[in-house]
XYZ file of C-alpha atoms in Angstrom:
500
model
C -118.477 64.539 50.743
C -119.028 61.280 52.197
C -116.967 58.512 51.814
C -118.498 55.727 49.438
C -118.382 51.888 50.820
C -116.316 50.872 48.064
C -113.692 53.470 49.350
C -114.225 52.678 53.100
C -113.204 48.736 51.952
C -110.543 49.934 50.077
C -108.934 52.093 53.114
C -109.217 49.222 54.846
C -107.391 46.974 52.646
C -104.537 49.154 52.421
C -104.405 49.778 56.219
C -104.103 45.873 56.544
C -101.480 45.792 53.700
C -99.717 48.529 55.074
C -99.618 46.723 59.076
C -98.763 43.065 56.735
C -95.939 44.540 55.389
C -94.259 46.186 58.629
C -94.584 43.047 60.161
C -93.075 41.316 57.335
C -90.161 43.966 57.262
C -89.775 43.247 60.921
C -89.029 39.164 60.413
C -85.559 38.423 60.852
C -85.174 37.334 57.766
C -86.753 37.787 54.217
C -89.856 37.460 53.377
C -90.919 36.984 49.312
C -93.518 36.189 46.960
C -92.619 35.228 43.274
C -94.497 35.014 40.584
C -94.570 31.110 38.942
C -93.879 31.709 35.173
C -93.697 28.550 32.838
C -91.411 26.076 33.122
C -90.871 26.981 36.649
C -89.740 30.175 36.020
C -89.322 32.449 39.442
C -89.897 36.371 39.324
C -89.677 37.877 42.558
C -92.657 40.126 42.647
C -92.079 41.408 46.863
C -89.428 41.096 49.086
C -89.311 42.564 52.833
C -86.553 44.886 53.908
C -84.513 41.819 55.539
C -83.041 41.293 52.049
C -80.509 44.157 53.144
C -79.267 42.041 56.164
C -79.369 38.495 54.389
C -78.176 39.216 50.769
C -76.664 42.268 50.967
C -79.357 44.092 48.696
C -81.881 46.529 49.275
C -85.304 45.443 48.058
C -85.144 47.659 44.802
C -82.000 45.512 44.089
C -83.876 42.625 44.437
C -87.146 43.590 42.498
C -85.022 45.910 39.460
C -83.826 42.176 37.631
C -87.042 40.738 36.162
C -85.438 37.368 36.442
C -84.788 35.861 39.848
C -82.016 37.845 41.860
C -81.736 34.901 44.973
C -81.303 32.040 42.093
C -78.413 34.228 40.469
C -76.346 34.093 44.127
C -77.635 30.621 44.778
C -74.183 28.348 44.611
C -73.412 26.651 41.466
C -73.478 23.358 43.637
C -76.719 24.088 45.326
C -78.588 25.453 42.322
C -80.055 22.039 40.669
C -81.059 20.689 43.972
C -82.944 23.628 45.381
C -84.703 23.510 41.852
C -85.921 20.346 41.975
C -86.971 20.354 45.462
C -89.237 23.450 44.835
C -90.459 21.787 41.752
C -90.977 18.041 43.489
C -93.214 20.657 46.186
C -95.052 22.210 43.929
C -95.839 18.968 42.275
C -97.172 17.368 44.970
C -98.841 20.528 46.868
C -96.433 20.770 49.753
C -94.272 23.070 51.367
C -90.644 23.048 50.661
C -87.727 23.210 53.228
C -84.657 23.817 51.708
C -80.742 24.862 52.861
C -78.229 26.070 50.062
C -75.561 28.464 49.990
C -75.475 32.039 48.127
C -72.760 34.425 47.680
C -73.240 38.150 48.576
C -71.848 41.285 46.542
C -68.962 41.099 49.000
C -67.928 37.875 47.745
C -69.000 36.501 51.200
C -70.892 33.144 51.261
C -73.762 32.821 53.334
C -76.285 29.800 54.352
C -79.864 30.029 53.601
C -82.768 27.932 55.211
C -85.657 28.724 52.965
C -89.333 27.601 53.723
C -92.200 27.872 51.117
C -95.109 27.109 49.521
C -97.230 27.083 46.245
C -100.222 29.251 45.990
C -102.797 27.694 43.162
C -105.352 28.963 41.239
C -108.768 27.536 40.582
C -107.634 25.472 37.763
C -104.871 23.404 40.078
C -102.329 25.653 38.393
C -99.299 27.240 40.618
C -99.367 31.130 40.342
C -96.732 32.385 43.210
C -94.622 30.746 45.879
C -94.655 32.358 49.471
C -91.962 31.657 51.875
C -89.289 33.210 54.257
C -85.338 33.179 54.005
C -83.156 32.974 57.128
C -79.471 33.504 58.163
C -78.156 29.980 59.459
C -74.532 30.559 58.394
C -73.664 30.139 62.024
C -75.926 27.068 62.719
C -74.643 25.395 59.932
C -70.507 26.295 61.116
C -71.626 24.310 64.081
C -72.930 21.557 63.185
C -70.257 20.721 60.823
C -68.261 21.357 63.763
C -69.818 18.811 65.406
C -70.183 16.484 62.329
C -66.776 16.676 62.372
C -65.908 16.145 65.963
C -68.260 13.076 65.768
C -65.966 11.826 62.639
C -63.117 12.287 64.890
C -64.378 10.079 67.664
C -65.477 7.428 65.358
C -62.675 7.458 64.318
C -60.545 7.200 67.865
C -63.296 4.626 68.704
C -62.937 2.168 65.960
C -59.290 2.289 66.258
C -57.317 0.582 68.861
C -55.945 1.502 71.674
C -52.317 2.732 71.156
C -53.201 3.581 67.266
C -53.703 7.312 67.195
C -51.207 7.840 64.716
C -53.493 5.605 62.181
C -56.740 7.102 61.133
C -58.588 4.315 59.703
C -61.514 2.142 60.444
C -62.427 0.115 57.138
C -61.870 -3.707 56.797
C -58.262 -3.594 55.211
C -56.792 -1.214 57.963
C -58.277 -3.524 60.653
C -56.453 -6.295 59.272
C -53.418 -3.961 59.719
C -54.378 -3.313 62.888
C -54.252 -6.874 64.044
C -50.803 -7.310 62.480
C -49.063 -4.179 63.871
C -50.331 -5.277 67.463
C -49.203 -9.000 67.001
C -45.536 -7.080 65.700
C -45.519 -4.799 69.120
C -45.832 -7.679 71.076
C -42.542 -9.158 69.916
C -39.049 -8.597 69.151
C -39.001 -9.804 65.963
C -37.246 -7.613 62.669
C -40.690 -6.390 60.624
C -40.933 -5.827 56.794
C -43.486 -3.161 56.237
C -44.729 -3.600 52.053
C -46.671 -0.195 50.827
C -46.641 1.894 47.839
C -44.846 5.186 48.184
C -47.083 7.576 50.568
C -49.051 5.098 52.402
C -47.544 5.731 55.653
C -44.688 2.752 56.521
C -43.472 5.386 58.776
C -46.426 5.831 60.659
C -46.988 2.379 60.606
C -43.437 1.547 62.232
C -43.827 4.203 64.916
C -46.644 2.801 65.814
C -45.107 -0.955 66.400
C -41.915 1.383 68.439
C -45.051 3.076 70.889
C -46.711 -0.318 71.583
C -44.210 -2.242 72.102
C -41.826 -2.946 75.189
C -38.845 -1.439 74.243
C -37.145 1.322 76.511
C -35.251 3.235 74.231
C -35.337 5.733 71.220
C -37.220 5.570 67.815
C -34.302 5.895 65.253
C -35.725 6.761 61.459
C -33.332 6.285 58.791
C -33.864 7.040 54.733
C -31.196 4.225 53.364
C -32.132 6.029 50.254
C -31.241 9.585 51.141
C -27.621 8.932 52.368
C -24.739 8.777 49.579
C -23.469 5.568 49.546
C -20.037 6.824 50.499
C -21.306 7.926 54.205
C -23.421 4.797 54.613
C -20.856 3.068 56.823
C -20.103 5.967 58.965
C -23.654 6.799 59.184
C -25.280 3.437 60.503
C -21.752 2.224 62.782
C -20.031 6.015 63.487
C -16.744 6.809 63.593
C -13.901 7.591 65.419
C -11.527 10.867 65.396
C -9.354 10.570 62.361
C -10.625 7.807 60.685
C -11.016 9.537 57.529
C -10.478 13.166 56.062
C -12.928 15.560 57.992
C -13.667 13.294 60.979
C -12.342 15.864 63.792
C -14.072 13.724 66.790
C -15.931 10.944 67.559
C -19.329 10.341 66.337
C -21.824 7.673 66.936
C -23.848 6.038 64.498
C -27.818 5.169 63.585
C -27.194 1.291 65.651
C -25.848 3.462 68.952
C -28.607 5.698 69.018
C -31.127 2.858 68.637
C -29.677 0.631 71.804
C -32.403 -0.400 72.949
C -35.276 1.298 71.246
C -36.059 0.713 67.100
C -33.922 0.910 64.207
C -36.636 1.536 61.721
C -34.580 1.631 57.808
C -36.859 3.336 55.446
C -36.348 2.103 51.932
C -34.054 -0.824 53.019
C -34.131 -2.014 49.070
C -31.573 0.416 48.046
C -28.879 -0.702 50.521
C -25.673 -1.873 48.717
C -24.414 -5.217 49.393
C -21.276 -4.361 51.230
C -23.334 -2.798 54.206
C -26.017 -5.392 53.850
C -23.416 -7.609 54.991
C -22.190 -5.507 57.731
C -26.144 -4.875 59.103
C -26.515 -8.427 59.043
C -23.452 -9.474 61.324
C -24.889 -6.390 63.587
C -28.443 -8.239 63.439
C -27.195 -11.461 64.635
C -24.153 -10.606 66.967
C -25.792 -7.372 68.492
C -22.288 -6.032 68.043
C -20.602 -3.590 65.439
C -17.347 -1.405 64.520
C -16.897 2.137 63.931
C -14.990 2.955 60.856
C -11.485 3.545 61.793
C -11.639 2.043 64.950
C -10.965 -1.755 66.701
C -13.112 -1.817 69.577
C -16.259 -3.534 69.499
C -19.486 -1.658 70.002
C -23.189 -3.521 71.322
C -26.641 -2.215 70.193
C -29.754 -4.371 71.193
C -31.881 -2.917 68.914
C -35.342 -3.832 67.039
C -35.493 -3.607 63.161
C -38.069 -2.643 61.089
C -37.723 -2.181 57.560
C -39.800 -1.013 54.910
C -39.463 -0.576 50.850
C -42.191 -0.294 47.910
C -40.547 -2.681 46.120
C -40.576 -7.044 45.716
C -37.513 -7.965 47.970
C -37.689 -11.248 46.751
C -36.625 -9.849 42.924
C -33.961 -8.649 44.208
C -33.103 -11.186 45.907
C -33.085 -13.257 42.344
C -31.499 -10.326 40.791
C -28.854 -10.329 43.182
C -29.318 -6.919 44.353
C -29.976 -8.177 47.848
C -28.376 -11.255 49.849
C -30.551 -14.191 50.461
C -29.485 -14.257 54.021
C -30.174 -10.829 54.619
C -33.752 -10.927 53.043
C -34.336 -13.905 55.269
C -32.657 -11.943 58.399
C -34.860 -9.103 57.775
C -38.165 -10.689 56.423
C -39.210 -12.439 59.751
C -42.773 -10.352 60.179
C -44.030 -9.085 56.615
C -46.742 -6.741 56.962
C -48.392 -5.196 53.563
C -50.221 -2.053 53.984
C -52.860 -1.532 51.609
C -52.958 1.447 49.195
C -55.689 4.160 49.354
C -57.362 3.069 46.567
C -58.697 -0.361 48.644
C -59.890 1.838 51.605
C -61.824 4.492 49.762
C -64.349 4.454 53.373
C -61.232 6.070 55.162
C -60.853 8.777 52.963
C -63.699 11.259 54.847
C -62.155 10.044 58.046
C -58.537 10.887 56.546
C -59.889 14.680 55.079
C -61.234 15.108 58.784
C -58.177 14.419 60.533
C -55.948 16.673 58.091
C -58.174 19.474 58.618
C -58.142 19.358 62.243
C -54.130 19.502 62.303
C -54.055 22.202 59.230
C -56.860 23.971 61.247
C -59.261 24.205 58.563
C -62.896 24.988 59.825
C -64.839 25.012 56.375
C -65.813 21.903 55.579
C -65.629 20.002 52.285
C -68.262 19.734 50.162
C -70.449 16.861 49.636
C -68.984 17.021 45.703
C -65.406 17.658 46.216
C -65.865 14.276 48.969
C -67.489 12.453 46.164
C -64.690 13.106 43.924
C -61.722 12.519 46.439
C -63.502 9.149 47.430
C -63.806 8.031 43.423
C -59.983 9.353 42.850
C -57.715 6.482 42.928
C -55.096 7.460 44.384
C -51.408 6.361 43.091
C -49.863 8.823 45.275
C -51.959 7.223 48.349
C -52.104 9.292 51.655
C -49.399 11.735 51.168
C -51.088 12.755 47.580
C -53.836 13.450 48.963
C -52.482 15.673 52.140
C -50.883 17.521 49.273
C -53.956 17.323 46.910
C -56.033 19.139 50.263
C -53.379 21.748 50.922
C -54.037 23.173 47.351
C -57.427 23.080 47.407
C -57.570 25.361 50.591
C -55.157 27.004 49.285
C -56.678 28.042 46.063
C -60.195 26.749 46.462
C -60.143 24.747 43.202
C -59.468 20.583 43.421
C -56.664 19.479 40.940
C -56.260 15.743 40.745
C -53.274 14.423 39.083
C -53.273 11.382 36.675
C -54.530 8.106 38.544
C -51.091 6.654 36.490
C -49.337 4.761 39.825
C -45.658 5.904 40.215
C -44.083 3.594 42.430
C -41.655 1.109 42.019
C -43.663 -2.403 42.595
C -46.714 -2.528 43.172
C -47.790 -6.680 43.823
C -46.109 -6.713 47.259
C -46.589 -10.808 47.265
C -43.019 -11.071 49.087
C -42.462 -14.187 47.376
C -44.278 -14.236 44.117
C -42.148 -13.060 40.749
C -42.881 -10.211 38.510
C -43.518 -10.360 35.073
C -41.077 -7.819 34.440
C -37.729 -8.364 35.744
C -36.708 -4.881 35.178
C -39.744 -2.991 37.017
C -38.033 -2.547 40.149
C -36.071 0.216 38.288
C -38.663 1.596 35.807
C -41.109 4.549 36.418
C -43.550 4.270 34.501
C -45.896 6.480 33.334
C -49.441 7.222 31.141
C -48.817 9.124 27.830
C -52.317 10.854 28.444
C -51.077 12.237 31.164
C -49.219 14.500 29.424
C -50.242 17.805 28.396
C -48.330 19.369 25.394
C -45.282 21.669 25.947
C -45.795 20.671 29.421
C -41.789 21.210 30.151
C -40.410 24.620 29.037
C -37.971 24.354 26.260
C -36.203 27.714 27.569
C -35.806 25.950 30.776
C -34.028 22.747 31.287
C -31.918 20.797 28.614
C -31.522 17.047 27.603
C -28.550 15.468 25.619
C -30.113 12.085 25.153
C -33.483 12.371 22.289
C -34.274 8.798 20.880
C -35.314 8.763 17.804
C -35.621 5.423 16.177
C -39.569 5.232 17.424
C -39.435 1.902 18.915
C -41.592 1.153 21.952
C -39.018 1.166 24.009
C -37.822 5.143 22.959
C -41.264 5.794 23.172
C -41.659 5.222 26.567
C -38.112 7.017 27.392
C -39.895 10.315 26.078
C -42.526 9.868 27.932
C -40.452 9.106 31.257
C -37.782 11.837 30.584
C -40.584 14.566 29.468
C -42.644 13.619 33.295
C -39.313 13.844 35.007
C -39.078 17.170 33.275
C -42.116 18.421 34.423
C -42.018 17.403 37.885
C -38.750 19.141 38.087
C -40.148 22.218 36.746
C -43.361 22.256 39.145
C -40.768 21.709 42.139
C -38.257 24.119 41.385
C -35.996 22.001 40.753
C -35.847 20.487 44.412
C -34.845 16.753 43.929
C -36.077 15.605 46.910
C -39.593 17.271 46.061
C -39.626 15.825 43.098
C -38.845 12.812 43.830
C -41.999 12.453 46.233
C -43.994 13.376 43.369
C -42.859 10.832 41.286
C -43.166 8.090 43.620
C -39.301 7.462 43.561
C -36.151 7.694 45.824
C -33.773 10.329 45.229
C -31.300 8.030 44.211
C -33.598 6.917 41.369
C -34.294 9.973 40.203
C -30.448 10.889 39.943
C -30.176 8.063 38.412
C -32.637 8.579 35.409
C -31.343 11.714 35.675
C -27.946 10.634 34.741
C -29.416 8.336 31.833
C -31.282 11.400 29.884
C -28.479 13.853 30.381
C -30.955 15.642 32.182
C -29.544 19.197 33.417
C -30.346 22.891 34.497
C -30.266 25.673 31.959
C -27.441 27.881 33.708
């Protein structure tokens, strides 16, 4: 029986399907077709057998959900913009180039490149999109690589020579620039202002590096020192000058001879040794406890403190002639908050040293940029070591924790007492926040004046920073913004103690 015309075609037409699809299947990626339901509704109708090497499913997988299977592992971020691009295509009658991330059944996330376009019926109407999917996971790992290499020499190229230490390039951090280079070039003591975490230290290494002096960089935390070592610690000692001194010992000012003293928190020096530092300042000579000979140190001094020197100065916490000794080249580095452009230079650099590949996404940037900050650079080191830790961003309350904050050496608070307040936002505070089986308070006021009011709210943060550091003081005091000696001190005032 002979084969009718209509059945000859029809052979055909499958023998041309037939070679259509094994060339599709042979693509190195995934070819598709979906149908274009309304409201731009997608239903994959064909898919070629690279679905098994780019999503991870075999075409049945793909074609058994009547909705669409590649918008279901599309990436929560990338979801609304590959949408709308599609849709902005169809609109117009173009084809669509698009890049967003899925995530395969193995939990592994993959880039896609996906290229398309609308098929229309008679009536103008869109009745299936045609494209391709590819694999450009590892196109995409390299050019962030590179984007961030780039970032990196941007970086090194707007900076200085000499200011590696400082990643930076916005207008306040030039400004800083220009002062820390004028500092280098002299001998002069320097007064670095900065909120807690804005990098004073790096700040006075860098003056030590540029300048001319010979010998050692000597970093001291006045604030980390009990007051009863301070003397021993800055001028040393000699063998038997006090219980438990079994030999000699030289101080901070011998180990700086001729290189940098650099006194971190300087404001929480006590008067006695203030006077002491100062005779060393001016006569470039000192005594070691429990001895008579005279000891010489030419070093440099720079000081910093996030607090108003010149307060305490009124408040006689701080000689005059001290303040004046020490507050010869005042230098006020600005807070994160007023250099929001360094912040994708500053996430750059961080990853590099952490050796972090991945890069972070365009919304998690967005967000760190808008944050503001109180913590500055070191909150948000800590802020990025949690999120690649646990891949989710946590930003804590934008309530600033340092001591001062108007570092106008000269200009008078409002407050007289601020330089020993923390203070702190009541909506920052979650309920039951600190454990009540944990630690225990003596001190509960509870005559509801202002003033009480904000005591709860300070002793009930204190409480849950110690909790979320284990109870490490010096931890804890980083996270409040505070010296350790403040923090025992406020400890002290709410009775604050350890459940045994």
């Amino acid at each position: 029986m002979k084969s009718t015309s209509y059945e000859i075609l029809q052979q055909r037409l499958n023998e041309v399907e037939a070679s259509h699809t094994r060339l599709l299947n042979h693509l190195p990626g995934m070819a598709y077709r979906c149908v274009v339901e309304r409201s731009y509704e997608y239903r994959m109708v064909f898919a070629s057998k690279g679905s098994e090497r780019l999503l991870g499913l075999t075409v049945d997988e793909v074609m058994k959900n009547p909705s669409n299977t590649v918008e279901r592992m599309t990436h929560e971020e990338d979801l609304a913009k590959m949408r709308k691009r599609i849709h902005e295509a169809i609109s117009q009658r173009k084809s669509y180039e698009i890049y967003y991330r899925v995530r395969l059944p193995s939990d592994e996330t993959r880039w896609i490149w996906d290229q398309g376009e609308g098929v229309f019926d008679a009536a103008g109407n869109c009745t299936y999109l045609e494209g391709i999917m590819m694999d450009v996971t590892a196109q995409k790992a390299r050019e962030f690589k590179l984007k961030e290499e780039n970032t990196l020499l941007r970086t090194s190229a707007a900076n200085p020579a000499g200011f590696s230490r400082i990643i930076g390039t916005s207008e306040p951090m030039q400004r800083v620039y220009n002062l820390l280079l004028k500092a280098a070039k002299t001998n002069m003591s320097v007064i670095l202002y900065g909120e807690t975490g804005v990098g004073k230290d790096l700040a006075a290494q860098t003056i030590h590096e540029m300048s001319n002096v010979k010998g050692r960089y000597i970093p001291v935390n006045c604030a980390a020192i009990p007051e009863q070592l301070l003397e021993s610690e800055f001028f040393g000692h000699v063998k038997g000058a006090f219980s438990g001194a079994t030999t000699n010992r030289p101080g901070y000012l011998a180990a700086a001879d001729d290189g940098t003293l650099f006194l971190d928190e300087i404001a929480d020096l006590p008067l006695n040794l203030q006077v002491k530092l100062l005779r060393a300042l001016e006569g470039k000579s000192y005594t070691p406890v429990g001895s008579n000979d005279v000891k010489t140190s030419n070093f440099r001094l720079i000081s910093a403190t996030n607090r108003n020197l010149s307060e305490l100065v009124k408040n006689k916490s701080m000689r005059a002639d001290f303040f004046y000794r020490i507050h010869v080249l005042p230098i006020v580095l600005p807070p994160l908050r007023e250099r929001r452009a360094d912040i994708p230079l500053l996430v750059a650099d961080y990853a590099r040293k952490k050796g972090i590949s991945k890069p972070v996404p365009k919304q998690i940037m967005q967000q760190l940029v808008r944050h503001g900050w109180p913590g500055n650079v070191r909150e948000l080191q800590n802020t990025l070591e949690n999120y690649w830790a646990f891949g989710e961003l946590v930003l804590a309350s934008e309530t600033p924790c340092p001591d001062i904050f108007d570092f106008a050496p000269l200009k008078a608070q409002e407050d007289e007492h601020s330089a020993s307040t923390i203070s702190f936002s009541s909506e920052s505070m979650q309920p039951n926040s600190a454990s009540t089986a944990g630690p225990v308070f003596q001190h509960s006021p509870t005559d509801g004046s202002l003033s009480d009011a904000k005591s709860q709210i300070e002793m009930q943060r204190i409480l849950l920073a110690l909790e979320q550091n284990s109870w490490k003081k010096g931890k804890t005091a980083d996270t409040l913004g505070v010296t350790i000696r403040t923090l025992q001190r406020k400890l002290k005032k709410y009775g604050i103690k350890r459940h045994s």
